[in-house]
């Protein structure tokens, strides 16, 4: 039986090569994990940014409109025969409940968008599993 150059390679060189390959592979996997985590964080920050801008705009718009809505509803209640102080209180309460419900729905939607951003490193995990399988096959 003829010996090939692979048969004459010392075990120490084979182990050294394997360690070198595994080390390089781990470095590449770490780089991939960093890149993927950065992408996920960037996506999450975009969601937070949209949520904050939406909340600021909602607060500004609500602040401008609330007074007019309360006064309009109070005026309507006065025409229905309710005394002015009572009409003002009822109008303020109704508007606060409606606006509070809208605000709750918007905040819930923003939080849902943040939860939808999965922070799992799917590509890295798949790649590491594949690498582990390859190393197991070589051993």
XYZ file of N, CA and C in Angstrom:
417
model
N 0.840 -1.162 0.000
C 0.000 0.000 0.000
C 0.892 1.234 0.000
N 0.653 2.161 -0.930
C 1.485 3.357 -1.062
C 1.054 4.402 -0.055
N 2.045 5.072 0.512
C 1.760 6.128 1.494
C 1.687 7.451 0.752
N 0.694 8.259 1.107
C 0.579 9.599 0.531
C 1.154 10.594 1.516
N 1.280 11.847 1.064
C 1.846 12.868 1.941
C 0.939 13.131 3.148
N -0.343 12.853 2.994
C -1.271 13.052 4.107
C -1.018 12.036 5.217
N -0.598 10.836 4.832
C -0.335 9.798 5.827
C 0.912 10.102 6.646
N 1.836 10.876 6.103
C 3.095 11.141 6.791
C 3.071 12.436 7.588
N 1.976 13.152 7.573
C 1.886 14.396 8.335
C 1.794 14.059 9.814
N 2.692 14.655 10.604
C 2.671 14.360 12.044
C 1.355 14.816 12.682
N 0.967 14.094 13.719
C -0.272 14.396 14.436
C -0.246 15.803 15.020
N 0.913 16.239 15.489
C 1.010 17.574 16.088
C 0.685 18.656 15.057
N 1.114 18.436 13.807
C 0.789 19.418 12.757
C -0.697 19.397 12.446
N -1.292 18.224 12.421
C -2.733 18.126 12.157
C -3.534 18.817 13.250
N -3.165 18.578 14.510
C -3.868 19.207 15.632
C -3.644 20.718 15.597
N -2.412 21.125 15.308
C -2.118 22.560 15.212
C -2.930 23.228 14.121
N -3.047 22.560 12.987
C -3.852 23.100 11.888
C -5.316 23.194 12.258
N -5.806 22.160 12.944
C -7.204 22.168 13.375
C -7.462 23.293 14.360
N -6.569 23.478 15.319
C -6.724 24.562 16.296
C -6.702 25.907 15.583
N -5.806 26.063 14.630
C -5.722 27.314 13.875
C -7.010 27.572 13.095
N -7.515 26.510 12.455
C -8.763 26.651 11.687
C -9.933 27.001 12.590
N -10.040 26.320 13.733
C -11.146 26.581 14.665
C -11.039 27.991 15.228
N -9.829 28.444 15.534
C -9.635 29.801 16.052
C -10.064 30.836 15.025
N -9.645 30.639 13.782
C -10.053 31.564 12.716
C -11.552 31.559 12.522
N -12.132 30.368 12.587
C -13.578 30.247 12.437
C -14.306 30.976 13.556
N -13.828 30.818 14.785
C -14.460 31.507 15.912
C -14.354 33.021 15.766
N -13.222 33.506 15.287
C -13.081 34.952 15.067
C -14.104 35.445 14.050
N -14.264 34.686 12.974
C -15.247 35.069 11.955
C -16.659 35.035 12.507
N -16.958 34.046 13.348
C -18.293 33.953 13.949
C -18.548 35.129 14.890
N -17.528 35.527 15.627
C -17.667 36.676 16.522
C -17.914 37.940 15.714
N -17.200 38.095 14.606
C -17.418 39.256 13.740
C -18.840 39.254 13.180
N -19.324 38.087 12.787
C -20.688 37.976 12.278
C -21.702 38.334 13.362
N -21.463 37.852 14.577
C -22.375 38.152 15.688
C -22.410 39.650 15.962
N -21.236 40.291 15.928
C -21.189 41.743 16.155
C -21.964 42.479 15.073
N -21.775 42.076 13.830
C -22.475 42.731 12.719
C -23.978 42.542 12.842
N -24.397 41.317 13.130
C -25.829 41.042 13.225
C -26.451 41.777 14.409
N -25.756 41.806 15.542
C -26.274 42.526 16.709
C -26.394 44.009 16.407
N -25.437 44.550 15.683
C -25.480 45.959 15.307
C -26.687 46.250 14.422
N -26.964 45.352 13.479
C -28.130 45.525 12.606
C -29.423 45.485 13.410
N -29.516 44.526 14.333
C -30.728 44.409 15.158
C -30.911 45.647 16.039
N -29.835 46.131 16.624
C -29.903 47.317 17.478
C -30.320 48.535 16.665
N -29.784 48.662 15.469
C -30.148 49.782 14.605
C -31.637 49.747 14.282
N -32.157 48.557 13.992
C -33.589 48.416 13.696
C -34.439 48.786 14.914
N -34.014 48.341 16.093
C -34.747 48.667 17.318
C -34.718 50.164 17.593
N -33.573 50.796 17.368
C -33.460 52.241 17.593
C -34.347 53.015 16.627
N -34.490 52.522 15.398
C -35.401 53.170 14.459
C -36.836 53.095 14.972
N -37.217 51.952 15.543
C -38.558 51.814 16.111
C -38.778 52.763 17.275
N -37.769 52.899 18.131
C -37.867 53.819 19.262
C -37.976 55.259 18.774
N -37.186 55.588 17.766
C -37.209 56.947 17.222
C -38.598 57.285 16.676
N -39.193 56.371 15.932
C -40.538 56.596 15.384
C -41.544 56.739 16.518
N -41.420 55.904 17.541
C -42.329 55.979 18.686
C -42.236 57.338 19.374
N -41.032 57.823 19.603
C -40.848 59.107 20.279
C -41.393 60.255 19.439
N -41.087 60.258 18.152
C -41.599 61.329 17.283
C -43.124 61.307 17.277
N -43.704 60.119 17.193
C -45.166 60.008 17.219
C -45.761 60.530 18.518
N -45.122 60.197 19.632
C -45.622 60.675 20.920
C -45.518 62.193 21.047
N -44.406 62.758 20.615
C -44.233 64.216 20.693
C -45.277 64.921 19.832
N -45.462 64.436 18.620
C -46.474 65.053 17.742
C -47.881 64.897 18.315
N -48.155 63.746 18.891
C -49.481 63.528 19.480
C -49.714 64.471 20.653
N -48.709 64.647 21.482
C -48.851 65.546 22.624
C -49.079 66.982 22.149
N -48.312 67.401 21.149
C -48.481 68.760 20.621
C -49.861 68.980 20.029
N -50.301 68.043 19.211
C -51.611 68.172 18.574
C -52.736 68.108 19.604
N -52.606 67.228 20.541
C -53.636 67.095 21.572
C -53.694 68.352 22.429
N -52.533 68.905 22.749
C -52.500 70.136 23.551
C -53.215 71.285 22.874
N -53.044 71.403 21.565
C -53.687 72.489 20.821
C -55.192 72.249 20.699
N -55.578 71.017 20.461
C -56.986 70.721 20.193
C -57.845 70.483 21.439
N -57.237 70.062 22.522
C -58.036 69.709 23.694
C -58.889 70.852 24.212
N -58.296 71.998 24.301
C -59.048 73.150 24.809
C -60.255 73.455 23.930
N -60.050 73.438 22.627
C -61.159 73.726 21.704
C -62.241 72.656 21.795
N -61.845 71.412 21.903
C -62.829 70.325 21.990
C -63.620 70.416 23.289
N -62.919 70.659 24.385
C -63.606 70.775 25.676
C -64.591 71.940 25.638
N -64.164 73.078 25.124
C -65.044 74.247 25.067
C -66.239 74.007 24.148
N -66.006 73.342 23.029
C -67.104 73.042 22.110
C -68.118 72.093 22.728
N -67.623 71.053 23.381
C -68.525 70.098 24.029
C -69.266 70.760 25.185
N -68.575 71.595 25.938
C -69.223 72.301 27.049
C -70.320 73.223 26.522
N -70.035 73.912 25.440
C -71.054 74.804 24.853
C -72.270 73.992 24.404
N -72.033 72.824 23.815
C -73.142 71.975 23.398
C -73.968 71.530 24.614
N -73.270 71.140 25.692
C -73.985 70.701 26.895
C -74.791 71.828 27.524
N -74.259 73.058 27.449
C -74.995 74.206 27.979
C -76.281 74.400 27.181
N -76.207 74.213 25.864
C -77.425 74.364 25.052
C -78.446 73.273 25.355
N -77.980 72.171 25.945
C -78.881 71.083 26.319
C -79.475 71.287 27.710
N -79.121 72.430 28.354
C -79.724 72.760 29.636
C -78.864 72.419 30.845
N -77.617 72.040 30.661
C -76.733 71.740 31.792
C -76.032 73.033 32.200
N -75.878 73.242 33.504
C -75.223 74.451 34.006
C -73.775 74.505 33.519
N -73.236 75.722 33.319
C -71.892 75.927 32.761
C -70.800 75.184 33.535
N -70.728 75.293 34.875
C -69.650 74.564 35.575
C -69.747 73.042 35.403
N -70.954 72.527 35.439
C -71.148 71.087 35.257
C -70.812 70.678 33.828
N -71.224 71.488 32.874
C -70.930 71.206 31.464
C -69.420 71.187 31.223
N -68.696 72.150 31.826
C -67.233 72.186 31.679
C -66.596 70.918 32.250
N -67.057 70.488 33.411
C -66.493 69.299 34.051
C -66.788 68.038 33.230
N -67.999 67.908 32.781
C -68.369 66.728 31.984
C -67.588 66.713 30.673
N -67.480 67.857 30.022
C -66.756 67.936 28.751
C -65.280 67.568 28.939
N -64.677 68.091 29.986
C -63.266 67.789 30.245
C -63.075 66.295 30.512
N -63.992 65.692 31.271
C -63.896 64.272 31.580
C -64.053 63.412 30.329
N -65.029 63.720 29.508
C -65.260 62.952 28.274
C -64.045 63.039 27.350
N -63.529 64.239 27.165
C -62.374 64.431 26.282
C -61.151 63.711 26.846
N -60.931 63.788 28.137
C -59.784 63.113 28.748
C -59.860 61.601 28.544
N -61.034 61.024 28.680
C -61.194 59.574 28.503
C -60.933 59.178 27.046
N -61.479 59.928 26.108
C -61.297 59.608 24.687
C -59.823 59.741 24.289
N -59.207 60.853 24.656
C -57.799 61.085 24.300
C -56.903 60.070 25.007
N -57.221 59.730 26.246
C -56.449 58.710 26.966
C -56.511 57.361 26.260
N -57.662 57.004 25.748
C -57.796 55.742 25.002
C -56.983 55.742 23.723
N -57.013 56.860 23.013
C -56.224 56.973 21.780
C -54.729 56.888 22.095
N -54.311 57.598 23.140
C -52.893 57.577 23.526
C -52.467 56.174 23.936
N -53.292 55.476 24.674
C -52.979 54.112 25.090
C -52.806 53.206 23.873
N -53.702 53.359 22.895
C -53.607 52.531 21.684
C -52.311 52.800 20.929
N -51.908 54.051 20.835
C -50.674 54.386 20.117
C -49.442 53.867 20.847
N -49.400 54.023 22.151
C -48.255 53.532 22.923
C -48.190 52.005 22.835
N -49.329 51.334 22.905
C -49.358 49.874 22.787
C -48.829 49.431 21.427
N -49.202 50.144 20.403
C -48.724 49.815 19.054
C -47.213 50.001 18.948
N -46.692 51.077 19.532
C -45.244 51.306 19.518
C -44.491 50.238 20.281
N -45.012 49.837 21.433
C -44.376 48.785 22.215
C -44.435 47.460 21.444
N -45.544 47.220 20.766
C -45.658 46.012 19.938
C -44.629 45.989 18.825
N -44.356 47.150 18.246
C -43.338 47.228 17.197
C -41.955 46.920 17.764
N -41.691 47.367 18.975
C -40.400 47.075 19.596
C -40.276 45.589 19.929
N -41.356 44.983 20.370
C -41.319 43.554 20.682
C -41.156 42.731 19.414
N -41.654 43.217 18.294
C -41.535 42.497 17.027
C -40.093 42.431 16.562
N -39.263 43.343 17.050
C -37.853 43.334 16.697
C -37.180 42.242 17.508
N -37.015 41.096 16.902
C -36.410 39.965 17.606
C -34.913 40.214 17.728
N -34.414 40.062 18.932
C -33.005 40.326 19.184
C -32.164 39.049 19.078
N -32.726 38.010 18.485
C -31.969 36.783 18.295
C -30.991 36.974 17.141
N -29.857 36.340 17.261
C -28.844 36.388 16.210
C -28.994 35.121 15.357
N -30.023 35.100 14.524
C -30.392 33.904 13.784
C -29.292 33.427 12.841
N -28.736 34.335 12.058
C -27.708 33.928 11.095
C -26.473 33.401 11.809
N -26.096 34.050 12.900
C -24.916 33.608 13.648
C -25.152 32.230 14.243
N -26.306 32.002 14.839
C -26.609 30.706 15.450
C -26.596 29.604 14.394
N -27.170 29.863 13.239
C -27.183 28.875 12.157
C -25.765 28.571 11.690
N -24.985 29.608 11.534
C -23.613 29.432 11.074
C -22.778 28.657 12.085
N -22.955 28.949 13.372
C -22.197 28.232 14.404
C -22.603 26.761 14.434
N -23.902 26.480 14.312
C -24.344 25.087 14.285
C -23.708 24.341 13.107
N -23.675 25.002 11.958
C -23.074 24.400 10.774
C -21.578 24.148 11.002
N -20.894 25.108 11.624
C -19.468 24.960 11.887
C -19.185 23.834 12.870
N -20.022 23.701 13.894
C -19.869 22.628 14.869
C -20.029 21.282 14.183
N -21.001 21.193 13.282
C -21.212 19.931 12.553
C -19.992 19.583 11.699
N -19.407 20.588 11.055
C -18.228 20.356 10.223
C -17.051 19.886 11.083
N -16.835 20.532 12.228
C -15.737 20.143 13.119
C -15.961 18.724 13.631
N -17.204 18.371 13.977
C -17.500 17.009 14.446
C -17.192 15.972 13.374
N -17.504 16.295 12.110
C -17.235 15.374 11.016
C -15.745 15.144 10.836
N -14.928 16.179 11.053
C -13.484 16.055 10.859
C -12.815 15.281 11.985
N -13.473 15.196 13.135
C -12.860 14.497 14.277
C -13.255 13.092 14.238
